[in-house]
Coordinates of C-alpha atoms in Angstrom, one line a residue:
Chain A
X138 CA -7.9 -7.2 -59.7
X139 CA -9.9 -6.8 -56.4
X140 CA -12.9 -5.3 -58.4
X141 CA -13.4 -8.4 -60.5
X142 CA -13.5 -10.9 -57.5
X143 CA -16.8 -11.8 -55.9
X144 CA -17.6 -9.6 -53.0
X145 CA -16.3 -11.9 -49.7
X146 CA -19.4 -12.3 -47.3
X147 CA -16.9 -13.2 -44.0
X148 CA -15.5 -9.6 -45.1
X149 CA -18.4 -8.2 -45.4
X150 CA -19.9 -8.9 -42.5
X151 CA -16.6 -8.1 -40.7
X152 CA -16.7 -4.4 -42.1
X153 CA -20.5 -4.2 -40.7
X154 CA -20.0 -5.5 -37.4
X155 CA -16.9 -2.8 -37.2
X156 CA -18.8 -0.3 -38.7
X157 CA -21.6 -1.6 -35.8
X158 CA -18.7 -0.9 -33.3
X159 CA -17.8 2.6 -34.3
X160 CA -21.3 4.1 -34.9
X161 CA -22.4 2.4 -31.1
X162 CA -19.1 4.2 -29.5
X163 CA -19.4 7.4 -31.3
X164 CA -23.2 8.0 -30.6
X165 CA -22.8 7.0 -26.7
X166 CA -19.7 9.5 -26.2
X167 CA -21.9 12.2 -27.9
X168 CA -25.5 11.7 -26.8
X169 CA -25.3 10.0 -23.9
X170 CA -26.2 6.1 -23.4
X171 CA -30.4 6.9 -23.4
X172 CA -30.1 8.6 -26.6
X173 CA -28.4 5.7 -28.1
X174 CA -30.9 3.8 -30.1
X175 CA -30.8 0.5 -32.2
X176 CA -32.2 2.7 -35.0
X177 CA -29.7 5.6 -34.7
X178 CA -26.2 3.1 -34.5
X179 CA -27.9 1.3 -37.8
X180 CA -28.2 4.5 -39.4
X181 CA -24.7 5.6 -38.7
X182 CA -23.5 2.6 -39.6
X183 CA -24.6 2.0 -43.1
X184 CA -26.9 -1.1 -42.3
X185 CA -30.0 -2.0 -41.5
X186 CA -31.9 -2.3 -38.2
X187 CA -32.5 -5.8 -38.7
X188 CA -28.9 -6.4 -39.0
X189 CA -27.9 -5.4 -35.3
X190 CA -31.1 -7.7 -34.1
X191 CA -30.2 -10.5 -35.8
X192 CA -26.2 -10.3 -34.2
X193 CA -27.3 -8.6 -31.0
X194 CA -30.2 -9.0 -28.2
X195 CA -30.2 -5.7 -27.1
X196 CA -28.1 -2.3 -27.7
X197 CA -26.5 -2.9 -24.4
X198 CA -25.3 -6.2 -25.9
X199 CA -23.6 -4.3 -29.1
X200 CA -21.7 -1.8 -26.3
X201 CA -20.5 -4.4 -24.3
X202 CA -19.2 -6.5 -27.1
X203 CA -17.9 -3.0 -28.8
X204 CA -15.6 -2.4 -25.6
X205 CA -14.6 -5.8 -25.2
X206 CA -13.3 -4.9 -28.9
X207 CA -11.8 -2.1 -28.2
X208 CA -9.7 -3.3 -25.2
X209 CA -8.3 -6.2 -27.7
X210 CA -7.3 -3.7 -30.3
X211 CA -5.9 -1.4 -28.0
X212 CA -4.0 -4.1 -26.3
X213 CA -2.7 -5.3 -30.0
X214 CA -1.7 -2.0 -30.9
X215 CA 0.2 -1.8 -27.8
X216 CA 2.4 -5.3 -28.2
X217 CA 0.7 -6.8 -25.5
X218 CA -2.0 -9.9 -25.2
X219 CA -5.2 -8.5 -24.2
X220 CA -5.8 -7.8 -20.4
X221 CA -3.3 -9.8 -19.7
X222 CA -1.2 -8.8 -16.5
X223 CA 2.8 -10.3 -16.8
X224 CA 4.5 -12.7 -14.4
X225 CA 8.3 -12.1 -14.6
X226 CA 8.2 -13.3 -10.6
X227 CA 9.0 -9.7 -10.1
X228 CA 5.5 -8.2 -8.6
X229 CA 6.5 -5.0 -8.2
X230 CA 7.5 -4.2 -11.9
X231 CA 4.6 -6.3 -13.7
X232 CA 1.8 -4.5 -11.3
X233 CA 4.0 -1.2 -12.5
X234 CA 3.5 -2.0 -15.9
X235 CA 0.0 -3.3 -15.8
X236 CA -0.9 0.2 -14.1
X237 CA 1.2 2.4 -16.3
X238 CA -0.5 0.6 -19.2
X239 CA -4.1 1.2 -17.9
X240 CA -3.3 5.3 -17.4
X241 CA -2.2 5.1 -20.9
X242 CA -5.9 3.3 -21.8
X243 CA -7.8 5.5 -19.8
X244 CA -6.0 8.9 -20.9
X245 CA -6.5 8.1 -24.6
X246 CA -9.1 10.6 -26.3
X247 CA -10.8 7.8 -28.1
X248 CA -12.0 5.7 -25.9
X249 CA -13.3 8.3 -22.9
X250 CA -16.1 9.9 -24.1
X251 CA -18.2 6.3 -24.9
X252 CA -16.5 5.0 -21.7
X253 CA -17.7 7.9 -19.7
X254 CA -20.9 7.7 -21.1
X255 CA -21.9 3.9 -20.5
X256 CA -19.9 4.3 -16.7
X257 CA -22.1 7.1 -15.6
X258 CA -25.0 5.4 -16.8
X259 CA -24.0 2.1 -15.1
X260 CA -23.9 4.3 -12.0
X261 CA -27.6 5.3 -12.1
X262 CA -29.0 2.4 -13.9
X263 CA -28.5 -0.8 -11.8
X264 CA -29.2 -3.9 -14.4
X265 CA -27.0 -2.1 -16.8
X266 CA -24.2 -1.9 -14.2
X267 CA -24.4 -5.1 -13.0
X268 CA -23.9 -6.2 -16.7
X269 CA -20.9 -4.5 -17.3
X270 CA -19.4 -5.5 -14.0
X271 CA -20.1 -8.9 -14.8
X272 CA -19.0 -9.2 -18.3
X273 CA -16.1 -6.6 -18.5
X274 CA -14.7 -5.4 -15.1
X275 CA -15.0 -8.7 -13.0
X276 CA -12.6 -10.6 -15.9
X277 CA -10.2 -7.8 -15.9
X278 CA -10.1 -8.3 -12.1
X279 CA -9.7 -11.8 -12.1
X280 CA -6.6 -11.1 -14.0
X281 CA -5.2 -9.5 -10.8
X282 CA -6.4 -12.0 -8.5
X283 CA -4.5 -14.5 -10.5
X284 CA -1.3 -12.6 -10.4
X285 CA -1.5 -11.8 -6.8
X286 CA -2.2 -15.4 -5.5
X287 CA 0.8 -16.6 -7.9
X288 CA 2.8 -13.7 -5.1
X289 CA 1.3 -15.2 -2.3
X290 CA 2.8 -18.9 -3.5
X291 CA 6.0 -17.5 -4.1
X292 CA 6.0 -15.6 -0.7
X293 CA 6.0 -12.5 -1.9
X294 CA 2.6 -11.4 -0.8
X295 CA 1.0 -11.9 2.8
X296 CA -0.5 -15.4 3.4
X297 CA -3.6 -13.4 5.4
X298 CA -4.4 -11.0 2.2
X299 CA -7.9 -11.7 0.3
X300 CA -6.5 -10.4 -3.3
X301 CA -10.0 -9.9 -4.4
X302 CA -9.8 -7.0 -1.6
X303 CA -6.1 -6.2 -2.6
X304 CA -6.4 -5.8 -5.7
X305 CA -8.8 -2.5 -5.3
X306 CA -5.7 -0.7 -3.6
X307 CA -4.2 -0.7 -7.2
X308 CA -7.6 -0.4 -9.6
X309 CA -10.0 1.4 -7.7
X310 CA -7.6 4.6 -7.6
X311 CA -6.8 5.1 -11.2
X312 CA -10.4 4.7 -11.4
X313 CA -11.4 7.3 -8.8
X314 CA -9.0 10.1 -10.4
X315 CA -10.2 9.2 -14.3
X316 CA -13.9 9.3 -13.1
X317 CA -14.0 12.1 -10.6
X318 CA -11.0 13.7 -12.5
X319 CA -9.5 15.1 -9.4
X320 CA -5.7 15.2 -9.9
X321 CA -3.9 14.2 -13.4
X322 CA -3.1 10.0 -14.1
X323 CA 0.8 9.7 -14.6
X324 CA 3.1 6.9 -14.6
X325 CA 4.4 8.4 -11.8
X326 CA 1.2 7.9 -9.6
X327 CA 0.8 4.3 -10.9
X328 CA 4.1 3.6 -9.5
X329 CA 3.9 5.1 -6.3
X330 CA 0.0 3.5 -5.7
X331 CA 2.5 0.1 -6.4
X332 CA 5.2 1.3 -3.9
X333 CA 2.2 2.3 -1.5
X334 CA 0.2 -1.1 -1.7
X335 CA 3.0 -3.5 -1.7
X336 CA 5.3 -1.9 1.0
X337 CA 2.6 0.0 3.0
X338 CA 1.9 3.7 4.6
X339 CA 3.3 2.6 8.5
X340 CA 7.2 3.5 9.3
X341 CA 8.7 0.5 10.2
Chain B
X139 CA -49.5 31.1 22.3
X140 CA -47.5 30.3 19.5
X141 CA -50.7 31.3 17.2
X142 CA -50.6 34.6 18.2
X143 CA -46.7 35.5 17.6
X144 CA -46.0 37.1 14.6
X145 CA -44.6 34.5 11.9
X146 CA -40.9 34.6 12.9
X147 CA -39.0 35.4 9.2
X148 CA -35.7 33.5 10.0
X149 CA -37.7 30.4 11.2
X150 CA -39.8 30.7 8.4
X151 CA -36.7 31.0 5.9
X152 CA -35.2 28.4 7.1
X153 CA -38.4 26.4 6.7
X154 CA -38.4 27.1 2.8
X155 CA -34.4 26.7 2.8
X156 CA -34.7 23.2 4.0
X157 CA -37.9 22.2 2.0
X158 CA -35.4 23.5 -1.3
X159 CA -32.7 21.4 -0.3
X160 CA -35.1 18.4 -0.3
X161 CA -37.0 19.3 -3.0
X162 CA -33.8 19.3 -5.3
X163 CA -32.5 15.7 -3.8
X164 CA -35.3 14.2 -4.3
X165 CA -35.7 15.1 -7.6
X166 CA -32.5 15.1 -8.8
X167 CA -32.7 11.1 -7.3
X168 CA -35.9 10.2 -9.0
X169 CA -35.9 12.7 -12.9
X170 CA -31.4 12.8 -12.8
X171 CA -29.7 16.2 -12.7
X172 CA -30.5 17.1 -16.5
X173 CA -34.3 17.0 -16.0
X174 CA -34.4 18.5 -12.5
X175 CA -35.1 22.6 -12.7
X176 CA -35.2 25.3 -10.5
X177 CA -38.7 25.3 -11.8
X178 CA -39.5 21.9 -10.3
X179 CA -37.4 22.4 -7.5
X180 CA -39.4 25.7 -6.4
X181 CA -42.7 23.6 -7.4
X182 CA -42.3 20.9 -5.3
X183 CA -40.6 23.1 -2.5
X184 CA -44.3 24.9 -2.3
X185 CA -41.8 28.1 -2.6
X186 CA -41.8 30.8 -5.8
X187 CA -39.0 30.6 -8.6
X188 CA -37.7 34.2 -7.2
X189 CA -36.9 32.5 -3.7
X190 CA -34.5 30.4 -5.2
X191 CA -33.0 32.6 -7.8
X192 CA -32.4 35.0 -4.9
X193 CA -30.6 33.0 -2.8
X194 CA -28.4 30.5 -5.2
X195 CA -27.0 31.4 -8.4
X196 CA -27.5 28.0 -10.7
X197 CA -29.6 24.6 -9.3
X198 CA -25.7 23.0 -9.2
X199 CA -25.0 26.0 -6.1
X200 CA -28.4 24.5 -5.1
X201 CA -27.5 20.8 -5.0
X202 CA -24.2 21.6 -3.5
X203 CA -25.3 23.1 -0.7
X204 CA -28.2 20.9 -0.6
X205 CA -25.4 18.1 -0.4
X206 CA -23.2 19.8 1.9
X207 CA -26.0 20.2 4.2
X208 CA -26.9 16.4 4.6
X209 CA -23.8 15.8 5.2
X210 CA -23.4 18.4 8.0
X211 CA -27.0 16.1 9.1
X212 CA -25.7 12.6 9.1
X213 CA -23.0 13.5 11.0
X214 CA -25.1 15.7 14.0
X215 CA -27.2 12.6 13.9
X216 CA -24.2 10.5 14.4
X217 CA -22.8 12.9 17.4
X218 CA -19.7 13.4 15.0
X219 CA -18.6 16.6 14.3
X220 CA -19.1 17.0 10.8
X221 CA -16.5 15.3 7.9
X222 CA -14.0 15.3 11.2
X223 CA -11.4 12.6 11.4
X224 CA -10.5 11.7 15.0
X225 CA -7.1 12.1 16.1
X226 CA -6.5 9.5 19.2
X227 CA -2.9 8.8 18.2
X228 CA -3.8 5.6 17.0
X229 CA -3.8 5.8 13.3
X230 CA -5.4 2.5 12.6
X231 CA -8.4 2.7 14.8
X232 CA -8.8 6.3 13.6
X233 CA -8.9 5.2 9.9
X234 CA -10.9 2.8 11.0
X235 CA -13.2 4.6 12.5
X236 CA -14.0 6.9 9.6
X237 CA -14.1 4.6 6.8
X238 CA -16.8 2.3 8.9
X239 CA -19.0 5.9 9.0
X240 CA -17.9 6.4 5.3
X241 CA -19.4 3.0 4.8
X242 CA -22.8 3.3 6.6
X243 CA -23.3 6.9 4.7
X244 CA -22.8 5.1 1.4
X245 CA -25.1 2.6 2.1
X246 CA -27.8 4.9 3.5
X247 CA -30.3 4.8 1.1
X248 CA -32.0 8.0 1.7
X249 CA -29.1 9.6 -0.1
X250 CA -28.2 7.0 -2.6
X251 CA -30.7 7.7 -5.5
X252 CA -29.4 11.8 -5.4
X253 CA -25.8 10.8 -5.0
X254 CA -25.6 8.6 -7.7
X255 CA -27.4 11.4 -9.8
X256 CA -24.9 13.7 -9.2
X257 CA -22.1 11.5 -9.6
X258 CA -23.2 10.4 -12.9
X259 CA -23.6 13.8 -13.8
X260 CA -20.2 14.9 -12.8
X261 CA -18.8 12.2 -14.9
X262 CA -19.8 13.7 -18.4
X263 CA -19.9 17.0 -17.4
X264 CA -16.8 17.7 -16.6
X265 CA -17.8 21.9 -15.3
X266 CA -20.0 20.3 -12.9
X267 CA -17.7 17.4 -11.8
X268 CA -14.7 20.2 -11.1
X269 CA -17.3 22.0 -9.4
X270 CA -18.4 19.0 -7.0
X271 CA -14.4 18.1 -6.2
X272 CA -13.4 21.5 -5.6
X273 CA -16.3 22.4 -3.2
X274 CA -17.6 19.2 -1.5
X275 CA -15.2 16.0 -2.5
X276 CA -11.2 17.8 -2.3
X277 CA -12.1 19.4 1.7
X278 CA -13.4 16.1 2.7
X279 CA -9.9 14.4 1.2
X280 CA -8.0 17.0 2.9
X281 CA -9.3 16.1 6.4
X282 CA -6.9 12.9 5.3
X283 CA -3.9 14.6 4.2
X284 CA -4.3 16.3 8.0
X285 CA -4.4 13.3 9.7
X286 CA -1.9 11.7 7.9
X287 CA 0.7 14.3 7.9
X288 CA 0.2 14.1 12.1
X289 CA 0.8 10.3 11.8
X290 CA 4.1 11.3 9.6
X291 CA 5.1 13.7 12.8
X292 CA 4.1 11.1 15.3
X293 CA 6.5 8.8 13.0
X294 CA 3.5 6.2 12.3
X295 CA 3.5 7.2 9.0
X296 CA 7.5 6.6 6.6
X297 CA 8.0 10.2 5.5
X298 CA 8.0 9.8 1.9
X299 CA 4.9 8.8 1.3
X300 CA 2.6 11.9 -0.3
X301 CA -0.6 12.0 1.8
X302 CA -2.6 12.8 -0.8
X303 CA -1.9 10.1 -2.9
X304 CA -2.3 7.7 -0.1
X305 CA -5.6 8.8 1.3
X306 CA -6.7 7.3 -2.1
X307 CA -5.7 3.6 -1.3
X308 CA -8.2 4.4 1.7
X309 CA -11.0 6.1 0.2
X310 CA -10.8 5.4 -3.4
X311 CA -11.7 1.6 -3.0
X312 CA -14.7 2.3 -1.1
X313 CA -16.3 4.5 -3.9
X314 CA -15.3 2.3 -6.8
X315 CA -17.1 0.0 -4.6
X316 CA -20.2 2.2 -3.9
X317 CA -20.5 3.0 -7.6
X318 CA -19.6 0.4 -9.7
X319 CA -21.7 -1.6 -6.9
X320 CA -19.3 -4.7 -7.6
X321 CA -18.9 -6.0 -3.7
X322 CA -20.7 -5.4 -0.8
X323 CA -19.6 -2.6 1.1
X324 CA -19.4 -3.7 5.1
X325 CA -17.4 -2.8 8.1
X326 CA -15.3 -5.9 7.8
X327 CA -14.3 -4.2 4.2
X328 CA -13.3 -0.9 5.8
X329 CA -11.2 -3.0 8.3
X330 CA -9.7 -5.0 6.1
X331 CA -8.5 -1.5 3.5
X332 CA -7.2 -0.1 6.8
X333 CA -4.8 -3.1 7.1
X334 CA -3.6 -4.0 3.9
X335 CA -2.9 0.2 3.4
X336 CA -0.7 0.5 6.9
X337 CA 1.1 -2.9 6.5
X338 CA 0.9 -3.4 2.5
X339 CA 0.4 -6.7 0.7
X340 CA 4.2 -7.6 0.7
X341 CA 5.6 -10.4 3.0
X342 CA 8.2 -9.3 5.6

């Protein structure tokens, strides 16, 4: 019977830290990332202050490594390796599936709130920005350099285009409409932003 | 003399009109929009409470018109007509033309600090965030939509492409850029969005 076994430390400490997780997402979608203290995600979570310190330097450390979580399990859930961006050799459709994949990620209800929450406060508050450019976007946007200079071997893509500029014609929209929520994020607009940026606006 | 004229009441409205509008940037740039009242704002404008409540409904109606009027600013100061996109007949030095002002306004630092406020705001607060896009952000995009709709009837521009959607390949990069601060924002940028936008990444 499970009641009769010892209690299992590596679980244990597995629940916590996901426990940890939950309570640091939850509070930073509802009271804002300022509001969210060390003392108030232990609290929520069941454990004790000294717990977080001794696993994380700062709270900004627990979000970071709570979102890097989140974007694995989501990614799980969805079939797919985490982040990763396909190469079937056929650009268009990988970049198509790669975007519709990110409106699904940024439309779900779960994960906007905290994600709203720690963006806006990257905005205002540079060292925290810089943090979560460096340790969260920047790797996602590798993943899209990689991809795009596989193109450019192949001859699919431009010799002359810096991907590391390219690559914002795809990202920086879907990013623009879920922050500034300006018009609604469908597959259909990830597919025409891939028609637009591969093919181009000018008549030929 | 200018001493003995009586005090001149549209001169001296506009005086305390413009001493608001700076008054409420400033502080919505140094305390963020939650902590910045009308309160403050008449405080620090040397005006009374009543002057403001008479002449804008909420401190957002203040902000946006405090916005809407630095805007109007940079661009006299620039001998630009304000938020106007040339029209030369060439598309590409047109586009160009704008995002390189787009760029130097973003990296203006005297409206950074209140820009990034609001922004931040806008992205919880999703009343105040419609608000912003409906009144300041949307006319600005549709200046876009104008010009490339003419580049579609000077045949530039292939005919199924939805101007709105593609303004954001042009304008949408430069704000992720501005906010997330990830990458310098320069003129050689601007250039470079223009290009890969017209021509698109693809090889011919």
């Amino acid at each position: 019977m499970a009641e009769n076994r010892p209690p299992d430390p590596g679980r244990r400490s597995e629940r916590s830290r996901r426990a940890i997780y939950d309570a640091a997402l939850g509070l930073v979608g509802e009271a804002g990332y300022p509001r969210t203290t060390i003392e108030a995600i232990a609290a929520r979570a069941g454990v004790g202050k000294q717990t977080i310190y001794r696993w994380w330097p700062s709270k900004a450390a627990v979000l970071m490594e709570a979102f890097i979580d989140l974007g694995n399990r989501a990614a799980e859930q969805a079939g797919e390796a985490a982040y990763a961006i396909p190469d079937t050799g056929d650009l268009a459709a990988d970049l198509r599936t790669v975007l519709r994949a990110t409106v699904d990620e940024l439309n779900d209800p779960v994960t906007e709130a905290p994600t709203r929450a720690l963006a806006a406060e990257g905005i205002v508050d540079a060292a925290l920005g810089a943090e979560f450019v460096e340790k969260l976007l920047e790797p996602q946007l590798q993943l899209y350099v990689t991809r795009l200079r596989a193109a450019q071997e192949a001859g699919d893509v431009r010799a002359d285009i810096d991907p590391r500029i390219a690559l914002e014609l795809l990202v920086a929209p879907l990013t623009h409409r879920w922050l500034l929520r300006t018009r609604p994020l469908t597959h259909a607009y990830a597919d025409a932003l891939v028609d637009y940026t591969l093919h181009g606006l000018a008549a030929r």
